[in-house]
């Protein structure tokens, strides 16, 4: 989206091919699924206008070094399309999923106004290659668009596209990522621990960041922490369940949640090849689906420690989940080494934030889409070494880890393309 925006702004009239649907239709499909409807594989939390970031906390901070001002430009563009000005000076800016939806629609309208195209329900199903050079793309198995340049910004969950690219012998490799479970706590409890007293009217919902190095050397850390947020069913394939976190701009929910995730590397995947991490994710998500009988599987931490299924109790807080859920036993969902690291780290985190590993802490799983399990290789010109004119980009290609870094990478690719081509002449 940001690559397309920059190209459109400077006169290049890009064509954006989005496999999912526009944000308005997509939002209705997601809400229907969360209320017990059928999962739509091309219109869900992962696929559709704005990608996975549209249904998130809208965090806009990044650890990427910003020598060239792209981070600042990303934030400025967000404010241009409706984000509040305070994101320009906050150390950890966020805008929430409600404002994100407005921003992506504004960017889409701008691209069209500048002569570009945005096509929804337009899944790229093939690449046309002649002697190692891109000459077109196939859309929905029936339409061919001639082009010598395509930016491959497919997101971290485009597993069918990864499979196709691997069969085409596009160079890629399995990469490390992390898996774990969402942990929910009362936001009042987190506020009291982080501020020293319960939240006053002048203080926002408190965030936290936790890291642990376990006795086996495996790292565990909190990820995508959502103050005043919700756990969301973020599934994209039938028969599988994965979760994520989401907040609205006001972060006004009664629970805080974050993913407590354990590092995994290709050595953990059990198979070789570029798609080993994809297979690892799928196996976890199928197990989660089975544990929850097709719903998000949930367990209270005290029961998790005792290895017994949780049962409904009127005196326990209920999960704040967008989607249907079922109480169960989550033991065995993570691989044994990861489960042991998770338990050890929760004990460490409880010493930092008292009550973090309380019996009534709510766990849900599985958090498996923390980042792309694949890195698609690119050379110093940002093109695939095997296909001239193909530009792997963003989080799905393995070069970003969130909204802002993905947007920055999109801007970088746009800059590379602009060095090669003159913009269209306006009539």
CSV table of N, CA, C and O in Angstrom, one decimal, residues 167-288:
chain,number,residue,atom,x,y,z
A,167,UNK,N,7.7,-23.8,-6.0
A,167,UNK,CA,7.7,-24.7,-7.2
A,167,UNK,C,8.3,-24.0,-8.4
A,167,UNK,O,8.8,-24.7,-9.3
A,168,UNK,N,8.2,-22.7,-8.4
A,168,UNK,CA,8.8,-21.9,-9.6
A,168,UNK,C,10.3,-21.8,-9.4
A,168,UNK,O,11.0,-21.2,-10.2
A,169,UNK,N,10.8,-22.3,-8.2
A,169,UNK,CA,12.3,-22.2,-7.9
A,169,UNK,C,12.7,-20.8,-7.7
A,169,UNK,O,13.9,-20.4,-8.0
A,170,UNK,N,11.8,-19.9,-7.1
A,170,UNK,CA,12.2,-18.6,-6.7
A,170,UNK,C,13.0,-18.8,-5.4
A,170,UNK,O,12.6,-19.4,-4.5
A,171,UNK,N,14.3,-18.3,-5.3
A,171,UNK,CA,15.1,-18.6,-4.1
A,171,UNK,C,14.5,-18.0,-2.9
A,171,UNK,O,14.1,-16.9,-2.8
A,172,UNK,N,14.4,-18.9,-1.9
A,172,UNK,CA,13.8,-18.5,-0.6
A,172,UNK,C,14.4,-19.5,0.5
A,172,UNK,O,14.9,-20.5,0.1
A,173,UNK,N,14.2,-19.2,1.7
A,173,UNK,CA,14.6,-20.0,2.8
A,173,UNK,C,13.7,-19.9,4.0
A,173,UNK,O,13.0,-18.9,4.2
A,174,UNK,N,13.7,-21.0,4.8
A,174,UNK,CA,12.9,-20.9,6.1
A,174,UNK,C,13.7,-20.0,7.0
A,174,UNK,O,14.9,-20.0,7.1
A,175,UNK,N,12.9,-19.2,7.8
A,175,UNK,CA,13.5,-18.3,8.7
A,175,UNK,C,13.0,-18.5,10.1
A,175,UNK,O,11.9,-19.1,10.3
A,176,UNK,N,13.7,-18.0,11.1
A,176,UNK,CA,13.2,-18.1,12.5
A,176,UNK,C,12.1,-17.2,12.7
A,176,UNK,O,11.9,-16.2,12.1
A,177,UNK,N,11.2,-17.6,13.6
A,177,UNK,CA,10.1,-16.7,14.1
A,177,UNK,C,9.8,-17.1,15.5
A,177,UNK,O,10.7,-17.6,16.3
A,178,UNK,N,8.6,-16.9,16.0
A,178,UNK,CA,8.3,-17.3,17.4
A,178,UNK,C,6.8,-17.7,17.5
A,178,UNK,O,6.0,-17.3,16.7
A,179,UNK,N,6.5,-18.6,18.4
A,179,UNK,CA,5.1,-19.1,18.6
A,179,UNK,C,4.8,-19.1,20.1
A,179,UNK,O,5.7,-19.1,20.9
A,180,UNK,N,3.5,-19.0,20.4
A,180,UNK,CA,3.2,-19.0,21.8
A,180,UNK,C,1.7,-18.8,22.0
A,180,UNK,O,0.9,-19.3,21.2
A,181,UNK,N,1.3,-18.2,23.1
A,181,UNK,CA,-0.1,-18.0,23.4
A,181,UNK,C,-0.3,-16.6,23.9
A,181,UNK,O,0.5,-15.9,24.4
A,182,UNK,N,-1.6,-16.1,23.7
A,182,UNK,CA,-2.0,-14.8,24.3
A,182,UNK,C,-2.3,-15.0,25.8
A,182,UNK,O,-2.8,-16.0,26.2
A,183,UNK,N,-1.8,-14.0,26.5
A,183,UNK,CA,-2.1,-13.9,28.0
A,183,UNK,C,-2.9,-12.7,28.3
A,183,UNK,O,-2.5,-11.6,27.9
A,184,UNK,N,-4.1,-12.9,28.9
A,184,UNK,CA,-4.9,-11.7,29.3
A,184,UNK,C,-4.9,-11.5,30.8
A,184,UNK,O,-4.9,-12.5,31.6
A,185,UNK,N,-4.9,-10.2,31.1
A,185,UNK,CA,-5.0,-9.8,32.5
A,185,UNK,C,-5.9,-8.6,32.6
A,185,UNK,O,-6.2,-7.9,31.7
A,186,UNK,N,-6.4,-8.4,33.8
A,186,UNK,CA,-7.2,-7.2,34.1
A,186,UNK,C,-6.3,-6.0,33.8
A,186,UNK,O,-5.2,-5.9,34.3
A,187,UNK,N,-6.8,-5.0,33.0
A,187,UNK,CA,-6.0,-3.8,32.8
A,187,UNK,C,-5.8,-3.0,34.0
A,187,UNK,O,-4.7,-2.4,34.2
A,188,UNK,N,-6.7,-3.1,35.0
A,188,UNK,CA,-6.5,-2.4,36.3
A,188,UNK,C,-5.3,-3.0,37.0
A,188,UNK,O,-4.5,-2.3,37.6
A,189,UNK,N,-5.1,-4.3,36.9
A,189,UNK,CA,-4.0,-5.0,37.6
A,189,UNK,C,-2.7,-4.5,36.9
A,189,UNK,O,-1.7,-4.2,37.6
A,190,UNK,N,-2.7,-4.5,35.6
A,190,UNK,CA,-1.5,-4.0,34.9
A,190,UNK,C,-1.2,-2.5,35.2
A,190,UNK,O,0.0,-2.2,35.5
A,191,UNK,N,-2.2,-1.7,35.3
A,191,UNK,CA,-2.0,-0.3,35.6
A,191,UNK,C,-1.4,-0.1,37.0
A,191,UNK,O,-0.5,0.6,37.2
A,192,UNK,N,-1.9,-0.9,38.0
A,192,UNK,CA,-1.4,-0.8,39.3
A,192,UNK,C,0.0,-1.2,39.4
A,192,UNK,O,0.8,-0.6,40.1
A,193,UNK,N,0.4,-2.3,38.7
A,193,UNK,CA,1.8,-2.7,38.7
A,193,UNK,C,2.7,-1.7,38.0
A,193,UNK,O,3.9,-1.5,38.4
A,194,UNK,N,2.3,-1.2,36.9
A,194,UNK,CA,3.2,-0.3,36.1
A,194,UNK,C,3.2,1.1,36.6
A,194,UNK,O,4.3,1.7,36.5
A,195,UNK,N,2.1,1.6,37.1
A,195,UNK,CA,2.1,3.0,37.6
A,195,UNK,C,2.3,3.1,39.1
A,195,UNK,O,2.5,4.2,39.6
A,196,UNK,N,2.2,2.0,39.9
A,196,UNK,CA,2.3,2.0,41.3
A,196,UNK,C,1.0,2.3,42.0
A,196,UNK,O,0.9,2.3,43.2
A,197,UNK,N,0.0,2.6,41.2
A,197,UNK,CA,-1.4,2.8,41.7
A,197,UNK,C,-2.3,2.6,40.6
A,197,UNK,O,-1.9,2.5,39.4
A,198,UNK,N,-3.6,2.5,40.9
A,198,UNK,CA,-4.6,2.2,39.8
A,198,UNK,C,-4.7,3.5,38.9
A,198,UNK,O,-4.4,4.6,39.4
A,199,UNK,N,-5.1,3.3,37.7
A,199,UNK,CA,-5.1,4.3,36.7
A,199,UNK,C,-6.0,5.5,37.1
A,199,UNK,O,-7.1,5.4,37.6
A,200,UNK,N,-5.4,6.7,37.0
A,200,UNK,CA,-6.2,7.9,37.2
A,200,UNK,C,-6.7,8.4,35.8
A,200,UNK,O,-6.3,7.8,34.8
A,201,UNK,N,-7.5,9.4,35.8
A,201,UNK,CA,-8.1,9.9,34.6
A,201,UNK,C,-7.0,10.4,33.7
A,201,UNK,O,-7.2,10.5,32.5
A,202,UNK,N,-5.9,10.8,34.2
A,202,UNK,CA,-4.8,11.5,33.4
A,202,UNK,C,-3.8,10.5,32.8
A,202,UNK,O,-2.9,10.8,32.1
A,203,UNK,N,-4.0,9.2,33.1
A,203,UNK,CA,-3.0,8.2,32.7
A,203,UNK,C,-3.7,7.2,31.7
A,203,UNK,O,-4.8,6.7,31.9
A,204,UNK,N,-3.0,6.9,30.6
A,204,UNK,CA,-3.6,5.9,29.7
A,204,UNK,C,-3.5,4.5,30.1
A,204,UNK,O,-2.7,4.2,31.1
A,205,UNK,N,-4.1,3.6,29.5
A,205,UNK,CA,-4.0,2.1,29.8
A,205,UNK,C,-2.5,1.8,29.6
A,205,UNK,O,-1.9,2.0,28.6
A,206,UNK,N,-1.9,1.2,30.7
A,206,UNK,CA,-0.5,0.9,30.7
A,206,UNK,C,-0.1,-0.2,29.8
A,206,UNK,O,-0.7,-1.3,29.9
A,207,UNK,N,1.0,-0.1,29.1
A,207,UNK,CA,1.6,-1.2,28.4
A,207,UNK,C,2.7,-1.8,29.2
A,207,UNK,O,3.1,-1.3,30.3
A,208,UNK,N,3.2,-2.9,28.7
A,208,UNK,CA,4.4,-3.5,29.3
A,208,UNK,C,5.2,-4.2,28.2
A,208,UNK,O,4.7,-4.5,27.1
A,209,UNK,N,6.5,-4.5,28.5
A,209,UNK,CA,7.3,-5.3,27.6
A,209,UNK,C,8.2,-6.2,28.5
A,209,UNK,O,8.9,-5.7,29.4
A,210,UNK,N,8.2,-7.5,28.2
A,210,UNK,CA,8.8,-8.5,29.0
A,210,UNK,C,9.7,-9.4,28.2
A,210,UNK,O,9.4,-9.7,27.0
A,211,UNK,N,10.9,-9.7,28.7
A,211,UNK,CA,11.8,-10.6,28.0
A,211,UNK,C,12.4,-11.5,29.0
A,211,UNK,O,12.6,-11.2,30.2
A,212,UNK,N,12.7,-12.8,28.6
A,212,UNK,CA,13.4,-13.7,29.5
A,212,UNK,C,14.3,-14.6,28.6
A,212,UNK,O,14.0,-14.9,27.5
A,213,UNK,N,15.4,-15.0,29.2
A,213,UNK,CA,16.3,-15.9,28.7
A,213,UNK,C,16.2,-17.2,29.6
A,213,UNK,O,16.6,-17.1,30.7
A,214,UNK,N,15.7,-18.3,29.0
A,214,UNK,CA,15.5,-19.4,29.9
A,214,UNK,C,16.8,-20.2,30.1
A,214,UNK,O,17.8,-20.0,29.4
A,215,UNK,N,16.7,-21.2,30.9
A,215,UNK,CA,17.8,-22.0,31.3
A,215,UNK,C,18.4,-22.8,30.1
A,215,UNK,O,19.5,-23.2,30.1
A,216,UNK,N,17.6,-23.1,29.1
A,216,UNK,CA,18.0,-23.8,27.9
A,216,UNK,C,18.6,-22.9,26.9
A,216,UNK,O,19.0,-23.3,25.8
A,217,UNK,N,18.5,-21.6,27.1
A,217,UNK,CA,19.0,-20.6,26.2
A,217,UNK,C,18.0,-20.1,25.2
A,217,UNK,O,18.2,-19.3,24.3
A,218,UNK,N,16.7,-20.6,25.3
A,218,UNK,CA,15.7,-20.2,24.4
A,218,UNK,C,15.0,-18.9,24.9
A,218,UNK,O,14.7,-18.8,26.1
A,219,UNK,N,14.9,-18.0,24.0
A,219,UNK,CA,14.3,-16.7,24.4
A,219,UNK,C,12.8,-16.7,24.4
A,219,UNK,O,12.2,-17.4,23.6
A,220,UNK,N,12.2,-16.0,25.3
A,220,UNK,CA,10.8,-15.8,25.4
A,220,UNK,C,10.5,-14.4,25.7
A,220,UNK,O,11.2,-13.7,26.5
A,221,UNK,N,9.5,-13.8,25.0
A,221,UNK,CA,9.2,-12.4,25.2
A,221,UNK,C,7.7,-12.1,24.9
A,221,UNK,O,7.0,-12.9,24.3
A,222,UNK,N,7.3,-10.9,25.4
A,222,UNK,CA,5.9,-10.5,25.1
A,222,UNK,C,6.0,-9.8,23.7
A,222,UNK,O,7.0,-9.2,23.3
A,223,UNK,N,4.9,-9.9,23.0
A,223,UNK,CA,4.8,-9.5,21.6
A,223,UNK,C,3.5,-8.9,21.3
A,223,UNK,O,2.5,-9.4,21.8
A,224,UNK,N,3.4,-7.8,20.6
A,224,UNK,CA,2.2,-7.2,20.2
A,224,UNK,C,1.3,-7.0,21.4
A,224,UNK,O,0.1,-7.4,21.4
A,225,UNK,N,1.8,-6.3,22.4
A,225,UNK,CA,1.0,-6.0,23.6
A,225,UNK,C,-0.1,-5.0,23.4
A,225,UNK,O,0.1,-4.0,22.8
A,226,UNK,N,-1.3,-5.4,23.8
A,226,UNK,CA,-2.5,-4.6,23.5
A,226,UNK,C,-3.1,-4.1,24.8
A,226,UNK,O,-4.0,-4.8,25.4
A,227,UNK,N,-2.8,-2.9,25.2
A,227,UNK,CA,-3.5,-2.4,26.4
A,227,UNK,C,-5.0,-2.1,26.1
A,227,UNK,O,-5.3,-1.7,25.0
A,228,UNK,N,-5.8,-2.5,27.0
A,228,UNK,CA,-7.3,-2.3,26.8
A,228,UNK,C,-7.8,-2.9,25.5
A,228,UNK,O,-8.6,-2.3,24.8
A,229,UNK,N,-7.3,-4.1,25.2
A,229,UNK,CA,-7.6,-4.7,23.9
A,229,UNK,C,-8.3,-6.0,23.9
A,229,UNK,O,-8.9,-6.3,25.0
A,230,UNK,N,-8.3,-6.7,22.8
A,230,UNK,CA,-9.0,-7.9,22.6
A,230,UNK,C,-8.1,-8.9,22.0
A,230,UNK,O,-7.3,-8.6,21.1
A,231,UNK,N,-8.3,-10.2,22.3
A,231,UNK,CA,-7.7,-11.3,21.6
A,231,UNK,C,-8.7,-11.5,20.4
A,231,UNK,O,-9.9,-11.4,20.5
A,232,UNK,N,-8.1,-11.8,19.2
A,232,UNK,CA,-8.9,-12.0,18.0
A,232,UNK,C,-8.6,-13.3,17.4
A,232,UNK,O,-7.5,-13.7,17.3
A,233,UNK,N,-9.7,-14.0,16.9
A,233,UNK,CA,-9.5,-15.2,16.0
A,233,UNK,C,-9.0,-14.7,14.7
A,233,UNK,O,-9.7,-14.0,13.9
A,234,UNK,N,-7.7,-14.9,14.4
A,234,UNK,CA,-7.1,-14.4,13.2
A,234,UNK,C,-6.9,-15.5,12.1
A,234,UNK,O,-6.0,-15.4,11.3
A,235,UNK,N,-7.7,-16.5,12.1
A,235,UNK,CA,-7.5,-17.7,11.2
A,235,UNK,C,-7.8,-17.3,9.8
A,235,UNK,O,-8.5,-16.4,9.5
A,236,UNK,N,-7.1,-18.0,8.9
A,236,UNK,CA,-7.2,-17.8,7.4
A,236,UNK,C,-7.4,-19.1,6.6
A,236,UNK,O,-7.6,-19.0,5.4
A,237,UNK,N,-7.3,-20.2,7.3
A,237,UNK,CA,-7.4,-21.5,6.6
A,237,UNK,C,-8.4,-22.4,7.3
A,237,UNK,O,-8.4,-22.5,8.6
A,238,UNK,N,-9.4,-23.0,6.6
A,238,UNK,CA,-10.3,-23.9,7.3
A,238,UNK,C,-9.6,-25.0,8.1
A,238,UNK,O,-8.6,-25.5,7.7
A,239,UNK,N,-10.2,-25.3,9.2
A,239,UNK,CA,-9.6,-26.4,10.0
A,239,UNK,C,-8.4,-26.0,10.8
A,239,UNK,O,-7.8,-26.9,11.4
A,240,UNK,N,-8.2,-24.7,11.0
A,240,UNK,CA,-7.0,-24.3,11.7
A,240,UNK,C,-7.4,-23.0,12.5
A,240,UNK,O,-8.2,-22.2,12.0
A,241,UNK,N,-6.8,-22.8,13.6
A,241,UNK,CA,-7.0,-21.7,14.5
A,241,UNK,C,-5.7,-21.0,14.8
A,241,UNK,O,-4.8,-21.6,15.3
A,242,UNK,N,-5.7,-19.6,14.7
A,242,UNK,CA,-4.6,-18.8,15.2
A,242,UNK,C,-5.2,-17.6,15.8
A,242,UNK,O,-6.3,-17.1,15.4
A,243,UNK,N,-4.5,-17.0,16.7
A,243,UNK,CA,-5.0,-15.8,17.4
A,243,UNK,C,-4.0,-14.6,17.2
A,243,UNK,O,-2.8,-14.8,17.0
A,244,UNK,N,-4.5,-13.4,17.5
A,244,UNK,CA,-3.7,-12.2,17.5
A,244,UNK,C,-4.3,-11.3,18.5
A,244,UNK,O,-5.3,-11.6,19.1
A,245,UNK,N,-3.7,-10.1,18.6
A,245,UNK,CA,-4.3,-9.1,19.5
A,245,UNK,C,-4.7,-7.8,18.7
A,245,UNK,O,-4.2,-7.5,17.7
A,246,UNK,N,-5.7,-7.1,19.3
A,246,UNK,CA,-6.2,-5.9,18.6
A,246,UNK,C,-6.7,-4.9,19.6
A,246,UNK,O,-7.2,-5.3,20.7
A,247,UNK,N,-6.5,-3.6,19.4
A,247,UNK,CA,-7.1,-2.6,20.2
A,247,UNK,C,-7.7,-1.6,19.3
A,247,UNK,O,-7.4,-1.4,18.2
A,248,UNK,N,-8.7,-0.8,19.9
A,248,UNK,CA,-9.2,0.3,19.3
A,248,UNK,C,-8.4,1.5,19.7
A,248,UNK,O,-7.6,1.4,20.6
A,249,UNK,N,-8.6,2.7,19.1
A,249,UNK,CA,-7.8,3.9,19.4
A,249,UNK,C,-7.8,4.3,20.8
A,249,UNK,O,-6.8,4.7,21.4
A,250,UNK,N,-9.0,4.1,21.5
A,250,UNK,CA,-9.1,4.5,22.9
A,250,UNK,C,-8.5,3.5,23.9
A,250,UNK,O,-8.4,3.8,25.1
A,251,UNK,N,-8.2,2.3,23.4
A,251,UNK,CA,-7.7,1.3,24.3
A,251,UNK,C,-8.5,1.2,25.6
A,251,UNK,O,-8.0,1.1,26.7
A,252,UNK,N,-9.8,1.1,25.4
A,252,UNK,CA,-10.7,1.2,26.5
A,252,UNK,C,-11.2,-0.1,27.0
A,252,UNK,O,-12.1,-0.1,27.9
A,253,UNK,N,-10.7,-1.2,26.5
A,253,UNK,CA,-11.2,-2.5,27.0
A,253,UNK,C,-10.8,-2.8,28.4
A,253,UNK,O,-9.8,-2.2,28.9
A,254,UNK,N,-11.4,-3.7,29.1
A,254,UNK,CA,-11.1,-4.0,30.5
A,254,UNK,C,-9.9,-4.9,30.7
A,254,UNK,O,-9.4,-5.1,31.8
A,255,UNK,N,-9.4,-5.6,29.6
A,255,UNK,CA,-8.3,-6.5,29.7
A,255,UNK,C,-7.1,-5.9,28.9
A,255,UNK,O,-7.3,-5.3,27.8
A,256,UNK,N,-5.9,-6.2,29.4
A,256,UNK,CA,-4.7,-6.1,28.6
A,256,UNK,C,-4.4,-7.5,28.1
A,256,UNK,O,-4.6,-8.5,28.7
A,257,UNK,N,-3.8,-7.6,26.9
A,257,UNK,CA,-3.3,-8.9,26.4
A,257,UNK,C,-2.0,-8.7,25.6
A,257,UNK,O,-1.8,-7.7,25.1
A,258,UNK,N,-1.2,-9.8,25.6
A,258,UNK,CA,-0.1,-9.8,24.7
A,258,UNK,C,0.2,-11.2,24.4
A,258,UNK,O,-0.2,-12.2,25.1
A,259,UNK,N,1.0,-11.4,23.3
A,259,UNK,CA,1.4,-12.8,23.0
A,259,UNK,C,2.7,-13.0,23.9
A,259,UNK,O,3.6,-12.2,23.9
A,260,UNK,N,2.8,-14.2,24.5
A,260,UNK,CA,4.0,-14.6,25.2
A,260,UNK,C,4.5,-15.7,24.3
A,260,UNK,O,4.0,-16.8,24.2
A,261,UNK,N,5.6,-15.4,23.6
A,261,UNK,CA,6.1,-16.2,22.5
A,261,UNK,C,7.5,-16.7,22.7
A,261,UNK,O,8.3,-16.0,23.4
A,262,UNK,N,7.7,-17.9,22.2
A,262,UNK,CA,9.0,-18.6,22.3
A,262,UNK,C,9.7,-18.6,21.0
A,262,UNK,O,9.1,-19.0,20.0
A,263,UNK,N,11.0,-18.3,20.9
A,263,UNK,CA,11.7,-18.4,19.7
A,263,UNK,C,11.8,-19.8,19.1
A,263,UNK,O,12.1,-20.7,19.9
A,264,UNK,N,11.6,-19.9,17.8
A,264,UNK,CA,11.8,-21.2,17.1
A,264,UNK,C,12.7,-20.9,15.9
A,264,UNK,O,12.6,-19.9,15.3
A,265,UNK,N,13.5,-21.9,15.6
A,265,UNK,CA,14.4,-21.8,14.4
A,265,UNK,C,14.2,-23.0,13.5
A,265,UNK,O,13.5,-23.9,13.8
A,266,UNK,N,14.7,-22.9,12.3
A,266,UNK,CA,14.6,-24.1,11.4
A,266,UNK,C,14.9,-25.4,12.0
A,266,UNK,O,14.4,-26.4,11.6
A,267,UNK,N,15.8,-25.4,13.0
A,267,UNK,CA,16.2,-26.7,13.7
A,267,UNK,C,15.0,-27.3,14.4
A,267,UNK,O,14.9,-28.5,14.7
A,268,UNK,N,14.0,-26.4,14.8
A,268,UNK,CA,12.8,-26.9,15.5
A,268,UNK,C,11.7,-27.5,14.6
A,268,UNK,O,10.8,-28.1,15.0
A,269,UNK,N,11.8,-27.2,13.3
A,269,UNK,CA,10.7,-27.5,12.4
A,269,UNK,C,10.6,-28.9,12.0
A,269,UNK,O,9.5,-29.4,11.6
A,270,UNK,N,11.6,-29.7,12.1
A,270,UNK,CA,11.5,-31.2,11.9
A,270,UNK,C,11.6,-31.6,10.4
A,270,UNK,O,11.8,-32.8,10.1
A,271,UNK,N,11.5,-30.7,9.5
A,271,UNK,CA,11.7,-31.0,8.1
A,271,UNK,C,12.6,-30.0,7.4
A,271,UNK,O,12.8,-28.9,8.0
A,272,UNK,N,13.1,-30.3,6.3
A,272,UNK,CA,14.0,-29.4,5.5
A,272,UNK,C,13.2,-28.7,4.5
A,272,UNK,O,12.0,-29.0,4.2
A,273,UNK,N,13.8,-27.7,3.9
A,273,UNK,CA,13.2,-27.0,2.8
A,273,UNK,C,12.7,-25.6,3.2
A,273,UNK,O,12.4,-25.3,4.4
A,274,UNK,N,12.4,-24.7,2.2
A,274,UNK,CA,12.0,-23.3,2.5
A,274,UNK,C,10.6,-23.3,3.2
A,274,UNK,O,10.4,-22.3,3.9
A,275,UNK,N,9.8,-24.3,3.0
A,275,UNK,CA,8.4,-24.2,3.6
A,275,UNK,C,8.3,-25.0,4.9
A,275,UNK,O,7.2,-25.2,5.3
A,276,UNK,N,9.4,-25.3,5.5
A,276,UNK,CA,9.3,-26.1,6.8
A,276,UNK,C,8.6,-25.3,7.9
A,276,UNK,O,7.9,-25.9,8.7
A,277,UNK,N,8.8,-24.0,7.9
A,277,UNK,CA,8.2,-23.2,8.9
A,277,UNK,C,6.7,-23.1,8.7
A,277,UNK,O,5.9,-23.0,9.7
A,278,UNK,N,6.3,-23.1,7.5
A,278,UNK,CA,4.8,-23.1,7.1
A,278,UNK,C,4.2,-24.3,7.6
A,278,UNK,O,3.1,-24.3,8.3
A,279,UNK,N,4.8,-25.5,7.4
A,279,UNK,CA,4.3,-26.8,7.8
A,279,UNK,C,4.2,-26.8,9.4
A,279,UNK,O,3.3,-27.3,10.0
A,280,UNK,N,5.2,-26.2,10.0
A,280,UNK,CA,5.3,-26.2,11.5
A,280,UNK,C,4.1,-25.3,12.0
A,280,UNK,O,3.4,-25.7,13.0
A,281,UNK,N,3.8,-24.2,11.4
A,281,UNK,CA,2.7,-23.3,11.8
A,281,UNK,C,1.4,-24.1,11.6
A,281,UNK,O,0.5,-24.1,12.5
A,282,UNK,N,1.2,-24.7,10.5
A,282,UNK,CA,-0.1,-25.4,10.2
A,282,UNK,C,-0.3,-26.5,11.2
A,282,UNK,O,-1.5,-26.7,11.6
A,283,UNK,N,0.7,-27.2,11.6
A,283,UNK,CA,0.5,-28.3,12.5
A,283,UNK,C,0.0,-27.8,13.9
A,283,UNK,O,-0.9,-28.4,14.5
A,284,UNK,N,0.6,-26.7,14.3
A,284,UNK,CA,0.2,-26.1,15.6
A,284,UNK,C,-1.3,-25.6,15.5
A,284,UNK,O,-2.1,-25.8,16.4
A,285,UNK,N,-1.6,-25.0,14.3
A,285,UNK,CA,-3.0,-24.4,14.2
A,285,UNK,C,-4.0,-25.5,14.1
A,285,UNK,O,-5.2,-25.3,14.5
A,286,UNK,N,-3.7,-26.6,13.5
A,286,UNK,CA,-4.6,-27.7,13.4
A,286,UNK,C,-4.9,-28.3,14.8
A,286,UNK,O,-6.0,-28.7,15.2
A,287,UNK,N,-3.8,-28.4,15.6
A,287,UNK,CA,-4.0,-28.9,17.0
A,287,UNK,C,-4.8,-27.9,17.8
A,287,UNK,O,-5.7,-28.3,18.5
A,288,UNK,N,-4.6,-26.6,17.6
A,288,UNK,CA,-5.4,-25.6,18.3
A,288,UNK,C,-6.9,-25.7,17.9
A,288,UNK,O,-7.8,-25.6,18.8
